[in-house]
Short mmCIF file of C-alpha atoms and ligand atoms in Angstrom, two decimals:
data_model
loop_
_atom_site.label_atom_id
_atom_site.label_comp_id
_atom_site.label_asym_id
_atom_site.label_seq_id
_atom_site.Cartn_x
_atom_site.Cartn_y
_atom_site.Cartn_z
CA MET A 1 119.60 97.67 81.56
CA SER A 2 120.36 93.99 81.04
CA LYS A 3 123.00 91.76 82.54
CA LEU A 4 124.01 88.57 80.79
CA LEU A 5 124.73 85.90 83.38
CA GLN A 6 125.33 82.76 81.34
CA ASP A 7 124.99 81.63 77.74
CA ASN A 8 121.29 80.91 77.95
CA THR A 9 120.21 82.79 81.07
CA GLU A 10 119.95 86.48 81.68
CA THR A 11 118.50 88.77 84.28
CA ILE A 12 116.97 92.05 83.30
CA GLU A 13 116.43 94.98 85.61
CA LEU A 14 113.02 96.13 84.46
CA ASN A 15 113.81 99.85 84.51
CA SER A 16 115.57 102.37 86.68
CA SER A 17 112.54 102.85 88.93
CA VAL A 18 112.59 99.15 89.78
CA HIS A 19 116.29 99.40 90.46
CA SER A 20 115.62 102.10 93.03
CA LEU A 21 112.78 100.13 94.67
CA PRO A 22 114.72 99.01 97.75
CA ASP A 23 115.70 102.61 98.49
CA GLN A 24 113.10 105.22 97.67
CA GLU A 25 109.99 103.08 97.54
CA PHE A 26 110.99 101.09 100.61
CA ALA A 27 111.58 104.35 102.52
CA ARG A 28 108.27 105.82 101.33
CA ASP A 29 106.27 102.70 102.18
CA VAL A 30 107.84 102.31 105.64
CA THR A 31 107.10 105.98 106.41
CA ARG A 32 103.47 105.56 105.33
CA GLY A 33 102.96 102.27 107.12
CA LEU A 34 104.47 103.27 110.45
CA SER A 35 102.72 106.67 110.47
CA ALA A 36 99.28 105.17 109.88
CA ASN A 37 96.69 104.97 112.61
CA ARG A 38 96.77 101.18 112.29
CA LYS A 39 100.43 100.46 111.55
CA TYR A 40 101.33 98.16 108.65
CA LEU A 41 104.33 97.06 106.56
CA SER A 42 104.14 95.38 103.15
CA SER A 43 105.09 91.71 103.02
CA LYS A 44 106.78 92.31 99.64
CA TYR A 45 109.69 93.73 101.67
CA PHE A 46 110.23 90.42 103.53
CA TYR A 47 112.44 89.19 100.70
CA ASP A 48 115.97 90.50 101.16
CA GLU A 49 118.80 87.95 101.21
CA LYS A 50 118.08 86.89 104.80
CA GLY A 51 114.31 86.84 104.10
CA ASP A 52 114.80 84.58 101.05
CA GLU A 53 116.84 82.18 103.18
CA LEU A 54 114.22 82.17 105.96
CA PHE A 55 111.43 81.54 103.44
CA GLN A 56 113.34 78.52 102.13
CA GLN A 57 113.46 77.23 105.73
CA ILE A 58 109.72 77.87 106.08
CA MET A 59 109.04 75.72 102.99
CA GLU A 60 110.78 72.79 104.73
CA LEU A 61 108.79 73.06 107.97
CA ASP A 62 106.44 70.22 108.93
CA GLU A 63 103.74 72.80 109.63
CA TYR A 64 104.07 74.54 106.24
CA TYR A 65 101.90 72.15 104.21
CA LEU A 66 101.53 74.54 101.26
CA THR A 67 104.80 73.65 99.53
CA ARG A 68 104.30 69.87 99.88
CA SER A 69 100.70 70.12 98.66
CA GLU A 70 101.55 72.07 95.51
CA TYR A 71 104.67 69.97 94.87
CA SER A 72 102.52 66.82 94.94
CA ILE A 73 100.01 68.39 92.52
CA PHE A 74 102.77 69.04 89.98
CA ASP A 75 104.46 65.70 90.52
CA LYS A 76 101.20 63.79 89.99
CA ASN A 77 99.73 65.90 87.19
CA LYS A 78 102.70 67.11 85.16
CA GLU A 79 101.59 65.20 82.04
CA ARG A 80 98.04 66.57 82.22
CA ILE A 81 99.34 70.06 82.96
CA LEU A 82 101.52 69.97 79.84
CA GLU A 83 98.53 68.74 77.80
CA THR A 84 96.41 71.61 79.14
CA PHE A 85 99.17 74.10 78.41
CA CYS A 86 100.04 72.96 74.92
CA ALA A 87 98.18 69.97 73.43
CA ASP A 88 98.96 71.05 69.88
CA CYS A 89 100.74 74.37 70.12
CA LYS A 90 104.15 75.03 68.57
CA GLY A 91 105.63 76.45 71.73
CA PHE A 92 105.01 78.97 74.48
CA ASN A 93 106.52 81.58 76.73
CA LEU A 94 106.20 80.63 80.39
CA LEU A 95 106.19 83.63 82.73
CA GLU A 96 106.19 83.16 86.49
CA PHE A 97 105.29 85.99 88.88
CA GLY A 98 107.02 85.73 92.30
CA ALA A 99 109.03 82.65 91.31
CA GLY A 100 111.18 82.48 94.46
CA ASP A 101 113.60 79.55 94.35
CA GLY A 102 111.45 77.71 91.77
CA TYR A 103 111.57 74.49 93.82
CA LYS A 104 108.12 73.32 92.67
CA THR A 105 108.21 74.92 89.24
CA LYS A 106 111.30 72.84 88.44
CA VAL A 107 109.09 69.70 88.53
CA LEU A 108 107.22 71.14 85.55
CA LEU A 109 110.27 72.63 83.83
CA ARG A 110 112.08 69.28 83.99
CA HIS A 111 109.08 67.41 82.60
CA PHE A 112 108.51 69.94 79.80
CA ALA A 113 112.22 69.73 78.88
CA GLU A 114 112.14 65.90 78.89
CA GLN A 115 109.21 66.04 76.47
CA ASN A 116 111.25 68.31 74.16
CA THR A 117 108.67 71.05 74.56
CA ASN A 118 109.60 74.29 72.86
CA PHE A 119 109.30 76.95 75.57
CA HIS A 120 111.08 79.91 77.11
CA TYR A 121 110.93 80.47 80.89
CA SER A 122 110.84 83.98 82.42
CA PRO A 123 110.84 84.01 86.22
CA ILE A 124 109.87 87.41 87.67
CA ASP A 125 110.69 88.44 91.23
CA ILE A 126 111.25 91.51 93.36
CA SER A 127 114.24 89.78 94.97
CA ALA A 128 117.42 90.06 92.87
CA ASN A 129 119.01 87.43 95.10
CA SER A 130 116.24 84.84 94.52
CA LEU A 131 116.28 85.47 90.81
CA GLU A 132 120.03 85.09 90.52
CA GLN A 133 120.01 81.86 92.56
CA LEU A 134 117.18 80.46 90.43
CA THR A 135 118.80 81.28 87.09
CA ASN A 136 122.15 79.94 88.33
CA THR A 137 120.67 76.62 89.48
CA LEU A 138 118.69 76.25 86.23
CA GLU A 139 121.89 76.73 84.24
CA ILE A 140 123.32 73.69 86.03
CA GLU A 141 120.19 71.53 86.32
CA LEU A 142 118.59 72.24 82.92
CA PRO A 143 121.41 73.67 80.79
CA LYS A 144 119.39 73.66 77.56
CA LEU A 145 116.47 75.62 79.00
CA LYS A 146 116.05 79.15 77.64
CA VAL A 147 115.67 81.45 80.66
CA SER A 148 115.38 85.22 81.13
CA GLY A 149 114.85 86.40 84.68
CA LEU A 150 113.09 89.70 85.17
CA ARG A 151 113.56 91.62 88.37
CA GLY A 152 110.58 93.77 89.22
CA GLU A 153 107.46 94.36 91.26
CA TYR A 154 104.30 92.57 90.03
CA PHE A 155 102.40 95.66 88.93
CA GLN A 156 105.40 97.31 87.30
CA VAL A 157 106.04 94.15 85.30
CA LEU A 158 102.35 93.95 84.33
CA GLU A 159 102.50 97.48 82.94
CA GLY A 160 105.36 96.42 80.68
CA LEU A 161 103.60 93.28 79.32
CA LYS A 162 102.50 93.81 75.75
CA SER A 163 99.33 92.29 74.34
CA ASN A 164 100.63 91.96 70.76
CA GLN A 165 102.65 88.78 71.26
CA GLU A 166 102.39 86.03 68.67
CA GLU A 167 103.50 83.07 70.73
CA ARG A 168 101.18 81.68 73.40
CA ARG A 169 101.92 83.02 76.87
CA ILE A 170 101.31 81.02 80.00
CA VAL A 171 101.53 82.85 83.29
CA LEU A 172 102.24 81.02 86.55
CA PHE A 173 101.34 82.55 89.92
CA LEU A 174 102.06 79.77 92.38
CA GLY A 175 102.39 79.15 96.10
CA SER A 176 99.15 81.03 96.86
CA ASN A 177 101.06 84.28 96.31
CA ILE A 178 97.67 85.63 95.21
CA GLY A 179 96.49 85.22 98.81
CA ASN A 180 98.94 87.98 99.81
CA PHE A 181 96.67 90.48 98.05
CA THR A 182 93.41 91.81 99.46
CA LYS A 183 90.43 90.74 97.31
CA GLN A 184 90.31 94.20 95.72
CA ILE A 185 94.01 94.11 94.74
CA ALA A 186 93.70 90.51 93.51
CA ILE A 187 90.92 91.61 91.16
CA GLN A 188 92.99 94.59 89.99
CA PHE A 189 96.00 92.30 89.35
CA LEU A 190 93.91 89.75 87.43
CA ASP A 191 92.11 92.46 85.44
CA GLN A 192 95.44 93.95 84.35
CA LEU A 193 96.86 90.52 83.60
CA HIS A 194 93.80 89.68 81.48
CA SER A 195 94.21 92.92 79.49
CA ALA A 196 97.88 92.17 78.81
CA LEU A 197 97.17 88.66 77.44
CA ASN A 198 95.66 87.48 74.14
CA PRO A 199 92.84 85.00 73.46
CA GLY A 200 94.25 81.50 73.93
CA ASP A 201 96.83 82.57 76.53
CA LEU A 202 96.62 80.80 79.88
CA VAL A 203 97.29 81.43 83.55
CA MET A 204 97.81 78.83 86.28
CA ILE A 205 97.22 80.12 89.79
CA GLY A 206 97.90 78.26 93.04
CA PHE A 207 95.29 78.82 95.77
CA ASP A 208 95.55 77.57 99.34
CA LEU A 209 92.10 76.25 100.28
CA LYS A 210 90.10 76.62 103.49
CA LYS A 211 90.68 73.76 105.92
CA ASP A 212 90.92 73.03 109.65
CA PRO A 213 91.84 76.44 111.12
CA SER A 214 94.42 74.82 113.43
CA LYS A 215 96.35 73.55 110.36
CA ILE A 216 96.26 77.01 108.81
CA LEU A 217 97.37 78.79 111.97
CA GLY A 218 100.10 76.17 112.47
CA ALA A 219 101.62 77.05 109.09
CA TYR A 220 102.11 80.65 110.25
CA SER A 221 103.20 79.93 113.85
CA ASP A 222 105.66 77.04 113.65
CA LYS A 223 107.13 75.67 116.87
CA SER A 224 110.73 76.37 115.84
CA GLY A 225 110.04 80.11 115.41
CA VAL A 226 111.20 80.43 111.78
CA THR A 227 108.05 82.32 110.72
CA SER A 228 108.49 84.69 113.64
CA ALA A 229 112.12 85.31 112.56
CA PHE A 230 110.90 85.83 108.96
CA ASN A 231 108.53 88.61 110.11
CA LEU A 232 111.03 90.16 112.54
CA ASN A 233 113.64 90.24 109.76
CA LEU A 234 111.71 93.11 108.17
CA LEU A 235 112.38 95.20 111.31
CA SER A 236 116.09 94.21 111.02
CA ARG A 237 115.97 95.27 107.37
CA ILE A 238 114.63 98.70 108.41
CA ASN A 239 117.47 98.92 110.97
CA ARG A 240 120.08 97.96 108.35
CA GLU A 241 118.85 99.88 105.34
CA LEU A 242 117.11 102.89 106.88
CA GLY A 243 119.04 103.43 110.11
CA GLY A 244 116.31 102.19 112.46
CA ASN A 245 116.81 101.12 116.06
CA PHE A 246 114.07 98.49 116.46
CA ASN A 247 114.83 96.18 119.40
CA LEU A 248 113.49 92.85 118.13
CA ASN A 249 113.11 91.56 121.68
CA ASN A 250 110.31 94.07 122.20
CA PHE A 251 108.05 92.53 119.54
CA ILE A 252 106.23 89.22 119.30
CA HIS A 253 104.82 87.58 116.19
CA SER A 254 101.12 86.74 116.29
CA PRO A 255 98.99 85.31 113.43
CA TYR A 256 95.20 85.34 113.41
CA TYR A 257 92.86 83.32 111.16
CA ASP A 258 89.28 84.31 110.32
CA PRO A 259 87.50 81.23 108.90
CA VAL A 260 84.68 83.37 107.47
CA SER A 261 86.77 85.69 105.27
CA GLY A 262 89.55 83.08 104.93
CA GLU A 263 92.10 85.74 105.85
CA CYS A 264 95.10 84.68 107.89
CA ARG A 265 96.75 87.89 109.11
CA SER A 266 100.22 88.10 110.64
CA TYR A 267 101.09 90.82 113.11
CA LEU A 268 104.15 91.95 115.03
CA ILE A 269 103.01 93.24 118.41
CA SER A 270 104.93 95.70 120.58
CA THR A 271 105.10 94.18 124.07
CA ILE A 272 105.94 97.55 125.70
CA GLU A 273 105.35 101.24 125.15
CA GLN A 274 108.35 102.42 123.12
CA THR A 275 109.59 104.91 120.54
CA VAL A 276 111.62 103.66 117.59
CA HIS A 277 113.91 106.08 115.74
CA ILE A 278 114.49 105.64 112.01
CA ASP A 279 117.31 108.05 111.19
CA ASP A 280 117.19 107.98 107.37
CA LEU A 281 113.46 108.75 107.45
CA ASN A 282 113.88 111.39 110.13
CA MET A 283 111.07 109.58 111.87
CA GLN A 284 110.05 108.48 115.34
CA ALA A 285 107.48 105.70 115.49
CA HIS A 286 105.68 105.57 118.81
CA PHE A 287 104.17 102.28 119.95
CA LYS A 288 101.68 101.81 122.76
CA ALA A 289 102.06 98.57 124.72
CA TRP A 290 100.41 95.74 122.70
CA GLU A 291 100.02 97.87 119.58
CA ALA A 292 100.21 95.79 116.37
CA ILE A 293 101.93 96.20 113.01
CA HIS A 294 100.06 94.30 110.31
CA MET A 295 102.68 92.42 108.29
CA GLU A 296 101.01 89.97 105.92
CA ILE A 297 97.71 88.64 104.67
CA SER A 298 97.52 85.02 103.45
CA THR A 299 93.98 84.45 102.23
CA LYS A 300 92.50 80.94 102.08
CA PHE A 301 89.91 80.28 99.40
CA ASP A 302 87.01 77.99 98.59
CA LEU A 303 86.17 76.99 95.02
CA ASP A 304 83.29 79.48 94.83
CA GLY A 305 85.84 82.17 95.65
CA THR A 306 88.38 81.07 93.02
CA ASP A 307 85.65 80.66 90.37
CA GLU A 308 84.30 84.11 91.20
CA LEU A 309 87.77 85.66 90.82
CA ALA A 310 88.12 84.03 87.39
CA THR A 311 84.73 85.05 86.06
CA THR A 312 84.71 88.62 87.41
CA THR A 313 88.06 89.26 85.70
CA GLY A 314 87.01 87.71 82.37
CA PHE A 315 88.89 84.39 82.48
CA LYS A 316 87.42 80.98 81.56
CA ILE A 317 88.22 78.09 83.92
CA GLU A 318 89.91 75.25 82.01
CA ALA A 319 91.01 72.83 84.74
CA ASN A 320 91.52 72.45 88.49
CA PHE A 321 94.35 70.27 89.84
CA PHE A 322 94.09 69.21 93.49
CA ASP A 323 96.35 67.40 95.94
CA ASP A 324 95.02 64.20 97.59
CA LYS A 325 93.74 66.04 100.66
CA LYS A 326 92.17 68.85 98.62
CA TRP A 327 94.12 71.37 100.67
CA PHE A 328 95.41 73.26 97.63
CA VAL A 329 94.31 73.82 94.05
CA ASP A 330 96.18 74.94 90.93
CA SER A 331 93.57 76.41 88.65
CA VAL A 332 94.19 76.90 84.91
CA TRP A 333 92.26 79.74 83.25
CA SER A 334 92.22 80.90 79.66
CA VAL A 335 91.66 84.24 78.00
CA LYS A 336 88.53 83.99 75.87
C1 LIG B 1 105.90 83.29 99.31
S1 LIG B 1 107.23 83.36 98.15
C2 LIG B 1 106.67 82.08 97.03
C3 LIG B 1 107.68 81.69 96.01
C4 LIG B 1 107.16 80.66 94.99
N1 LIG B 1 106.07 81.19 94.18
C5 LIG B 1 106.70 79.41 95.69
O1 LIG B 1 105.52 79.08 95.56
O2 LIG B 1 107.51 78.77 96.35
C6 LIG B 1 106.84 84.84 97.30
C7 LIG B 1 107.85 85.25 96.23
O3 LIG B 1 107.30 86.36 95.53
C8 LIG B 1 108.21 87.46 95.53
N2 LIG B 1 107.38 88.67 95.69
C9 LIG B 1 106.63 89.01 96.78
N3 LIG B 1 105.97 90.15 96.56
C10 LIG B 1 106.32 90.55 95.31
C11 LIG B 1 105.95 91.66 94.49
N4 LIG B 1 105.09 92.58 94.94
N5 LIG B 1 106.50 91.74 93.25
C12 LIG B 1 107.36 90.81 92.78
N6 LIG B 1 107.75 89.72 93.50
C13 LIG B 1 107.22 89.60 94.75
C14 LIG B 1 109.13 87.24 96.71
O4 LIG B 1 110.40 87.83 96.52
C15 LIG B 1 109.18 85.71 96.79
O5 LIG B 1 110.24 85.18 96.03
#
């Protein structure tokens, strides 16, 4: 199924199972997560229209250093990044997993376009809303850019990637999205990505690095409460889409950072004993007072950890681009 939006931009629904993701898979995952002994919800469901808007507000927060750090890396190194991507190649396909609003990627896209680089950009995202906004803004800001947006879940898109492509492919996975996986899932994702690519193809992955724990915790517990609203919005989404009756006032948002594992985990905690009804799932979720729902993992890395991920999944490290404070790294890896 493919929908042509403008002359040079299109969005493609990956397949009918992706189309049904917000309904059947959302329902299945919420049932599983809220029936588990230790309750959890997947952060991939944060991104409905309201969630996309709240994430854009998060990126502007003083406390959320990640966006500024990676933006500065691209701004300062765009020439070197283009050289690493394509010193003497004829052109490339640029795929971006979890592209969001593309705020930082546009620094690179603009530079590549100014250098008359021959490339095609394919942003991939689970959020139809984000993807449509991104392709619409690119149509206005970079009208000559060839863009095809692909709506889908990371692993479903990976399954559809073919390894017999002639043109070089460069895969972006920015914003430390990789930190939202457990280590085991990150390895599985990178393994599958490696198998789908050809020798000479590249990936550039943004990793948030270990730093003063108070800075890290601050990024997930801002004073203005936007991150709390972002997490609570998933309960609102369950109310809206699955007929739930969560009372948001009965939950507080609480992040926790472990400097040894580098995992920053976000929880919503029930402040009272309560039973939540979710009509469409025919489900009652019982909460003890102070029981937690695990919402998100945002892993922080050190360079040994990023190097280990590359080598265990068969990639060769080509370059590391840091911001001035060394709070973030964009690491370029090739397929041998
Ligand atoms: C934290 S935002 C980061 C956006 C962008 N990479 C950046 O650095 O600003 C994560 C993005 O990935 C998308 N996303 C999250 N989980 C996903 C999944 N499992 N499959 C596809 N897209 C996903 C979200 O919709 C969102 O746009």
